[in-house]
Short mmCIF file of C-alpha atoms and ligand atoms in Angstrom, two decimals:
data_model
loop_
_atom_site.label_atom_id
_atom_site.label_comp_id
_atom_site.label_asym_id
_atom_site.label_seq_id
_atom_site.Cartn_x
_atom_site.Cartn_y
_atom_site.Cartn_z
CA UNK P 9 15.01 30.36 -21.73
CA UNK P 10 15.97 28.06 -24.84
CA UNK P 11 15.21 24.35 -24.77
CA UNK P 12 17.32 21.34 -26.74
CA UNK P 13 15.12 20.29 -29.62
CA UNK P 14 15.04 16.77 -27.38
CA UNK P 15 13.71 18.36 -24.13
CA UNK P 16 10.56 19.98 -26.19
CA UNK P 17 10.36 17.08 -27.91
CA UNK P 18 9.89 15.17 -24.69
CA UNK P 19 7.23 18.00 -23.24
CA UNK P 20 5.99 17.81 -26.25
CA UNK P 21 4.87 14.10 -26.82
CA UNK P 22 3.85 14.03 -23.33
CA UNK P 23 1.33 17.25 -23.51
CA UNK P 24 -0.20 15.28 -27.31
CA UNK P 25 -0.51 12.04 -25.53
CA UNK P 26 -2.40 13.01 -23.00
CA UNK P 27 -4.71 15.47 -24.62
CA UNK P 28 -5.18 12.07 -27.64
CA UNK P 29 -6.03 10.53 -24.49
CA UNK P 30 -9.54 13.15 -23.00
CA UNK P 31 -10.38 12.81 -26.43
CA UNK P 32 -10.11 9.04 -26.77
CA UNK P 33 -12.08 8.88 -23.61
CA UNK P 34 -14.70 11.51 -25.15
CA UNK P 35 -14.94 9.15 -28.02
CA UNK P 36 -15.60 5.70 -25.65
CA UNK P 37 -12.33 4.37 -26.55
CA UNK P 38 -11.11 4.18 -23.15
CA UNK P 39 -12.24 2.06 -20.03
CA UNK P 40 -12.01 3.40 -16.36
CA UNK P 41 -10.56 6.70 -15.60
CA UNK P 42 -7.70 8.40 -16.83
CA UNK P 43 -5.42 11.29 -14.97
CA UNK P 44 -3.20 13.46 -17.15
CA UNK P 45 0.08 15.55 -16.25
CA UNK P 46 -1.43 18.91 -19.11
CA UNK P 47 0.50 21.67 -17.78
CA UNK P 48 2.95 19.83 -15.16
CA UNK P 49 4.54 17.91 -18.26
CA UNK P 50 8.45 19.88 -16.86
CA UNK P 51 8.46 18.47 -13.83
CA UNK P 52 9.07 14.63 -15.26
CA UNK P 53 11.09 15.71 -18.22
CA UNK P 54 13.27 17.93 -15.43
CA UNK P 55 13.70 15.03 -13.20
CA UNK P 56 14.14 12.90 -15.53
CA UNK P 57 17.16 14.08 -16.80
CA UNK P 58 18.92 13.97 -12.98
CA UNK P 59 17.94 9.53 -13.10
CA UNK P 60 20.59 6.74 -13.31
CA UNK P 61 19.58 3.66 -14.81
CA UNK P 62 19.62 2.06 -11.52
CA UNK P 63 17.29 4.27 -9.74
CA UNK P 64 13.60 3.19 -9.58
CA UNK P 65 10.37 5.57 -9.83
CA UNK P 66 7.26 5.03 -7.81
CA UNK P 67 4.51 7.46 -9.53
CA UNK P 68 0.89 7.90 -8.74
CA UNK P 69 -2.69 8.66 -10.55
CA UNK P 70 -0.91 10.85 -12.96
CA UNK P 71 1.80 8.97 -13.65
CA UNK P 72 1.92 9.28 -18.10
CA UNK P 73 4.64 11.76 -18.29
CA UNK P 74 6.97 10.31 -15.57
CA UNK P 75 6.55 7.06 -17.99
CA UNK P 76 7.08 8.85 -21.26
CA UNK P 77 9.78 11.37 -20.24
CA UNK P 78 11.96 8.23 -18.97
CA UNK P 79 11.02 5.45 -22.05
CA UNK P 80 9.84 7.12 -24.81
CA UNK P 81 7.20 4.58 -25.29
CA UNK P 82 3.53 5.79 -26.15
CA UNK P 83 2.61 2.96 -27.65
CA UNK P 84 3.05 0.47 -25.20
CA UNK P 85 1.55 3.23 -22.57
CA UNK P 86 -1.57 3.65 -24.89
CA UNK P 87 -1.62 0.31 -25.67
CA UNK P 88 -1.54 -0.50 -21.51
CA UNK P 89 -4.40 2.01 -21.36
CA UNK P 90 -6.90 0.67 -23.97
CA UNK P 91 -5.77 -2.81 -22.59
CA UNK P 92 -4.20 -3.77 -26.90
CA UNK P 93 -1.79 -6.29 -27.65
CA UNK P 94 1.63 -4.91 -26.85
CA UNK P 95 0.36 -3.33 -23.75
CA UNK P 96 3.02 -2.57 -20.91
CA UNK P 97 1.17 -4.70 -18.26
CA UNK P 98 -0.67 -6.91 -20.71
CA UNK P 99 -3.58 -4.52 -20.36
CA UNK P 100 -4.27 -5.18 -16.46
CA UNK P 101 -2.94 -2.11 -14.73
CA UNK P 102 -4.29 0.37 -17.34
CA UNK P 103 -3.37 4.30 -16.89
CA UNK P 104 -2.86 4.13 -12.97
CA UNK P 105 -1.01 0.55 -12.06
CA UNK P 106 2.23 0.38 -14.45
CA UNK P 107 5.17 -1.64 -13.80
CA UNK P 108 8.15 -1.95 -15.94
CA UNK P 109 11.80 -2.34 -14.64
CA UNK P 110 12.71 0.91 -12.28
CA UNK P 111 9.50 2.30 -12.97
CA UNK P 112 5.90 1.23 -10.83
CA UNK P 113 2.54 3.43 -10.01
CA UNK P 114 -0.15 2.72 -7.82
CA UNK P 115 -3.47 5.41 -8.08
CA UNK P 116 -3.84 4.42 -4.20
CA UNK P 117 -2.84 7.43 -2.56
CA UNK P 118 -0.24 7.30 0.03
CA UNK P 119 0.53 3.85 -0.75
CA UNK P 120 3.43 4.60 -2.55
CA UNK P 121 5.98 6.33 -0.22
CA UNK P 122 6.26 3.40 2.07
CA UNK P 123 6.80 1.52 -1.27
CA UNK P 124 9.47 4.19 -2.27
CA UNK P 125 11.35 3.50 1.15
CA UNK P 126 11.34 0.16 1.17
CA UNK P 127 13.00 0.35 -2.41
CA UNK P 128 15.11 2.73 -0.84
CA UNK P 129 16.52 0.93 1.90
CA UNK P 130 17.24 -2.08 -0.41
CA UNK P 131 19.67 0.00 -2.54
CA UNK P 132 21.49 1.52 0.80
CA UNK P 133 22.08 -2.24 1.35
CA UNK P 134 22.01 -3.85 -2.14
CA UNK P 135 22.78 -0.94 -4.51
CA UNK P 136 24.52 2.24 -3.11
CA UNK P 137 24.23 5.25 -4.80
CA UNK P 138 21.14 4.18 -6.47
CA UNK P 139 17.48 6.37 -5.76
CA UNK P 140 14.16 5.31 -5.05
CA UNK P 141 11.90 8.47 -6.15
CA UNK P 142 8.82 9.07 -5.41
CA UNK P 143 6.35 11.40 -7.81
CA UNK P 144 2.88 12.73 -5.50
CA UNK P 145 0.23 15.67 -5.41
CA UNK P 146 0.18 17.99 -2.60
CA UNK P 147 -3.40 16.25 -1.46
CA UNK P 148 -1.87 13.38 -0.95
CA UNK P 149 0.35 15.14 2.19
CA UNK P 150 -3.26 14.49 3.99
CA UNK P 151 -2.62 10.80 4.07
CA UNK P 152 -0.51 9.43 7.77
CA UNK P 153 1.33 6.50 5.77
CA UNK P 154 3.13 9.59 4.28
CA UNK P 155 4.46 10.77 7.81
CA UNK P 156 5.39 6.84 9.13
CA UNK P 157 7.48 6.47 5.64
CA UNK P 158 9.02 10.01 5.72
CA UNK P 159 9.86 9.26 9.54
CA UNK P 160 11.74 5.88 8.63
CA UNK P 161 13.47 7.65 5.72
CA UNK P 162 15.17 9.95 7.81
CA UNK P 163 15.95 7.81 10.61
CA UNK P 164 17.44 5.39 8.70
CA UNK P 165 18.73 7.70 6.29
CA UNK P 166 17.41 6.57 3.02
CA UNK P 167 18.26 7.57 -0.55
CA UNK P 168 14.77 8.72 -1.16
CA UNK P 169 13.86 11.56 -3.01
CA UNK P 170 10.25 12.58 -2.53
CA UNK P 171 8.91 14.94 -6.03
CA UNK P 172 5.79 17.05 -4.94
CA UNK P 173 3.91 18.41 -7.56
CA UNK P 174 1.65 21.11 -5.71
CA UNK P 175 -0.59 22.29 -8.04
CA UNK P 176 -2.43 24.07 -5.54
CA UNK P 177 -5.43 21.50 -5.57
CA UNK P 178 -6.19 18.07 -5.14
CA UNK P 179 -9.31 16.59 -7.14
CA UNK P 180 -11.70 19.58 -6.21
CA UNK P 181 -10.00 21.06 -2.91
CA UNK P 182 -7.70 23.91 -3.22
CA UNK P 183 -4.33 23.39 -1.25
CA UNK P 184 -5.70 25.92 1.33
CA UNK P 185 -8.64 24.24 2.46
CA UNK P 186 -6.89 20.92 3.07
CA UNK P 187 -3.04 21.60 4.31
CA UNK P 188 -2.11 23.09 7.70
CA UNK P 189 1.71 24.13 7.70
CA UNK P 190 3.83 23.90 4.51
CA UNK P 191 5.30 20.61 2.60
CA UNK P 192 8.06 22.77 3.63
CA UNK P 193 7.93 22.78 7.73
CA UNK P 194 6.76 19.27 7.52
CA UNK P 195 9.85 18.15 6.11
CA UNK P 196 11.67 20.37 8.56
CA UNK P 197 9.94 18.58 11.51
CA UNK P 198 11.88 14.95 9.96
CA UNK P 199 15.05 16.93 9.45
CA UNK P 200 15.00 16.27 5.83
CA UNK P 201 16.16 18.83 3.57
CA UNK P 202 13.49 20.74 1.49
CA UNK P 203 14.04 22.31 -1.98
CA UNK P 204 11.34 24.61 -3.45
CA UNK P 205 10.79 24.76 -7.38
CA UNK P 206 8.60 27.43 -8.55
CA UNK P 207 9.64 27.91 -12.37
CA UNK P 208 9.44 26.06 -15.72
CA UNK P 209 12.91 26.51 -16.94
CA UNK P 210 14.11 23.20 -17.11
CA UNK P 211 17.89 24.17 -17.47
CA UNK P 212 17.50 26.08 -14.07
CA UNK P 213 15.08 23.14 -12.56
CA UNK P 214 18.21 21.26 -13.06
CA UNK P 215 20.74 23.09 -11.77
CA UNK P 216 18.75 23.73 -8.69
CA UNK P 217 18.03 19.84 -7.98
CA UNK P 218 21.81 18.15 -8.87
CA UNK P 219 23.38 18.88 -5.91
CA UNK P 220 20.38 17.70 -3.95
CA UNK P 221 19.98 14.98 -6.13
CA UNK P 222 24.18 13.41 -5.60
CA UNK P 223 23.42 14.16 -1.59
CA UNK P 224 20.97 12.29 -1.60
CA UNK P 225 22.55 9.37 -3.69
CA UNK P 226 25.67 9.82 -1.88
CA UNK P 227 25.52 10.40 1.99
CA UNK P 228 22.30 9.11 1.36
CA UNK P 229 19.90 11.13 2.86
CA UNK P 230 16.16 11.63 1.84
CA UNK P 231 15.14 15.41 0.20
CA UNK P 232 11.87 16.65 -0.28
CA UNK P 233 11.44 19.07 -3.77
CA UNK P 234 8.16 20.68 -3.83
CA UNK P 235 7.30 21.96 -7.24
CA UNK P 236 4.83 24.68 -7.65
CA UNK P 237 2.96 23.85 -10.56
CA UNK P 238 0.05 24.45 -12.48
CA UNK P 239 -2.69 21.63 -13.25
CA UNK P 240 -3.94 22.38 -17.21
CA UNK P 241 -6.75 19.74 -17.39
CA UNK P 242 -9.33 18.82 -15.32
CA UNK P 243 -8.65 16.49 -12.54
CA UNK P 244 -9.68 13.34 -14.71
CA UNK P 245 -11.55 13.33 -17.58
CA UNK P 246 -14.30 16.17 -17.98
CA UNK P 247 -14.50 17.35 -14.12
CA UNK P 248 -12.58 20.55 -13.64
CA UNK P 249 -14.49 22.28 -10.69
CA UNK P 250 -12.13 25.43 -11.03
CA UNK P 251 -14.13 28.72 -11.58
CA UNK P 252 -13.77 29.33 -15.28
CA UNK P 253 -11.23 32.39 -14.35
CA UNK P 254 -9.04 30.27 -12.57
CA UNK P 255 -8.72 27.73 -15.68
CA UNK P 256 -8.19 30.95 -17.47
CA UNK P 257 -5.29 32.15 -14.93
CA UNK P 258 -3.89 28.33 -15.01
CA UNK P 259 -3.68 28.30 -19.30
CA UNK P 260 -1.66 31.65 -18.95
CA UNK P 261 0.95 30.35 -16.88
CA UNK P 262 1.11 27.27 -19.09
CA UNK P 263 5.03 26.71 -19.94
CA UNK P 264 3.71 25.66 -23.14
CA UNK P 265 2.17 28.99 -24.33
CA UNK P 266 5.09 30.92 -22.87
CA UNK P 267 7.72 28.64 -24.63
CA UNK P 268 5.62 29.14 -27.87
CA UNK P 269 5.57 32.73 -27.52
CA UNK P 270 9.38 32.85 -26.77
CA UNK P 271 10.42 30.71 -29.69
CA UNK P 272 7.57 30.14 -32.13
CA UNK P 273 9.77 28.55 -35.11
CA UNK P 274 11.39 25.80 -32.81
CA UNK P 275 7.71 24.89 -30.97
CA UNK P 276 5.50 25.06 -34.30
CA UNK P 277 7.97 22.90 -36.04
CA UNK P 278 8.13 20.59 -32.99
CA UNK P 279 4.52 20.35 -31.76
CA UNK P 280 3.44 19.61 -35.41
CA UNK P 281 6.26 16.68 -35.54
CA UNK P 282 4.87 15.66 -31.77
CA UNK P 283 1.15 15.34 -33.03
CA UNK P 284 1.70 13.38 -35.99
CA UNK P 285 3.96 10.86 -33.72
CA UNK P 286 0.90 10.59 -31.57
CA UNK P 287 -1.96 10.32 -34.22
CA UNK P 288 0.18 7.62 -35.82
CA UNK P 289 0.81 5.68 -32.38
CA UNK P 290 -2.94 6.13 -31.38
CA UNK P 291 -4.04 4.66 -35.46
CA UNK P 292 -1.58 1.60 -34.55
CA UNK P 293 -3.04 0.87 -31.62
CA UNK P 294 -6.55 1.09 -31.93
CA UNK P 295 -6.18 -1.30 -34.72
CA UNK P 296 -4.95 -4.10 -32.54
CA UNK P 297 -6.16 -6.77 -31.06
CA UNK P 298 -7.56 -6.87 -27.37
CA UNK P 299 -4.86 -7.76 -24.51
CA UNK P 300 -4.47 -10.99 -23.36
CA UNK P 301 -2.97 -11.91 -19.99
CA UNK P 302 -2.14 -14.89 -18.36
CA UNK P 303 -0.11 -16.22 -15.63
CA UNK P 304 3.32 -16.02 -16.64
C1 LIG O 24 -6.41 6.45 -0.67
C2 LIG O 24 -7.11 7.22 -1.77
N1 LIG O 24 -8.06 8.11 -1.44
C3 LIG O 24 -8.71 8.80 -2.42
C4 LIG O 24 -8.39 8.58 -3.74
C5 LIG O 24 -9.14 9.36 -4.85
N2 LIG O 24 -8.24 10.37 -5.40
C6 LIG O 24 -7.56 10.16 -6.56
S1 LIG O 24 -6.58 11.46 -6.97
C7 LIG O 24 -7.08 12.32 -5.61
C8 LIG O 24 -6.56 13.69 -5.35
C9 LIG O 24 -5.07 13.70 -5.22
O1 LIG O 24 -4.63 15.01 -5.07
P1 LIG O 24 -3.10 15.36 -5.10
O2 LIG O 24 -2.31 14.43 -4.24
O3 LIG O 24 -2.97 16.81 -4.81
O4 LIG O 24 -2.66 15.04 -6.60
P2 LIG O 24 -3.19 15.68 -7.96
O5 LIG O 24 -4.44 14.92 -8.35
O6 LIG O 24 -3.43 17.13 -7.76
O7 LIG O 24 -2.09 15.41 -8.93
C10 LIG O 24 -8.00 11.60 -4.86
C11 LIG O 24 -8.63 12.08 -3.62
C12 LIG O 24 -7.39 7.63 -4.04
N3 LIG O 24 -7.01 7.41 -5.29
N4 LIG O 24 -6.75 6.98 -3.04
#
């Protein structure tokens, strides 16, 4: 497994961001919450590699990396978050409700894959060949709005392609306790195809997901790819319920220490270059003004 030097870069940014961010929140710099992506930072550099222009993301809670791994733009993301000047949403949507073009999140669970179809359906009749794609936790597969969009996206055969990251919990509840079935034989019961990812490799995640990916821009059809990840962090800020051998199991099948231990010259080299980027966007920004936002 080798990466390009822009791929790690990418993972890279992502995984400093968000660990600028706990401590940012440690240090009172941060209002509300904040939900990071440590350890399932692949899955939105993957994906985002397979986007067009034209398609439009709908993310969730822990939506940072599908953000950064599409615009390369921590400042205006940390300057959203700690509601600066030069903030993404003038401040007022903060780490959970971002909206730029082709890219929107919403922390309400379940809300988003209607949102996601309805996107879809206007580029089968507005757009073809464009995707709507939809980022969401394997928790969030307890919520009915999911099975009323998923039923409308294969009925009307919508080019809607619906990411699960199933990290094998959701806030405090492991996947057992809450899921009856798989992700798998639920899509089965809509007829939409299902496509399981269970490594980090993102050459390989890639290859797996194109065909998928032009089927579902093409025919268009809706696909399901279930991603079996590995949450880093806690679930927000300081709350990681997880037995303290289960954080330890999680850390050592981190793609990050793996990739280090592969190719130490290319990470060390990178991961020092990522932090400085950070610490330099997160000086910027703290030094700015508050937000303002007005009707516009
Ligand atoms: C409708 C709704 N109910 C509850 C919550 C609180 N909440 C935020 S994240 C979360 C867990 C989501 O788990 P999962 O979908 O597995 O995603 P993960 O956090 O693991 O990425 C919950 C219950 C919410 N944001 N919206």
């Amino acid at each position: 497994m080798m990466w390009t030097d822009d791929d790690l870069r990418t993972l890279l940014v992502i995984r400093h961001f968000e660990r600028r961010l706990l401590e940012l929140f440690d240090e009172g710099e941060l209002g509300g919450t904040t939900h990071t992506c440590l350890g399932q930072e692949y899955v939105a550099v993957a994906v985002a590699a397979l986007l067009e222009p034209g398609d439009v993301v709908v993310s969730n809670h822990r939506g940072h990396g599908h953000y950064l791994a599409r615009y390369d733009d921590p400042e205006g993301l940390l300057a959203e978050i700690m509601g600066r000047s030069g903030g993404l949403c003038g401040g007022v949507g903060g780490s959970q409700h971002l909206h730029r073009d082709g890219f929107l999140t919403s922390g309400v669970q379940g809300q988003t894959l209607p949102i996601a179809a309805g996107i879809a359906l206007q580029h089968k009749r507005t757009d073809a060949g464009a995707l709507a794609v939809v980022f969401m936790g394997d928790g969030t597969w307890g919520e009915g709005a999911v099975y009323e969009a998923l039923n409308m996206a294969a009925l009307w055969r919508l080019p809607l392609v619906v990411v699960v990251e199933h990290n094998g919990i959701a806030q405090s509840t492991p996947t057992a306790a809450h899921m009856a079935g798989s992700i798998a034989q639920r899509s089965a019961a809509f007829g939409i195809a299902h496509l399981l990812v269970t490594g980090h490799d993102l050459a390989q995640i890639r290859d797996r997901l194109r065909g998928g990916f032009e089927r579902a821009r093409r025919e268009p059809a809706p696909l399901v790819v279930e991603f079996r990840t590995n949450r880093l962090g806690p679930h927000s800020k300081g709350d990681d319920a997880r037995p303290a051998e289960a954080v330890a199991a999680a850390r050592e099948r981190d793609w990050g220490a793996a990739y280090a231990r592969e190719h130490p010259e290319q990470f060390e080299r990178l991961d020092r270059a990522a932090r400085e980027r950070i610490d330099a966007v997160v000086a910027d920004v703290r030094g700015r003004p508050p937000a303002t936002w007005g009707a516009r």
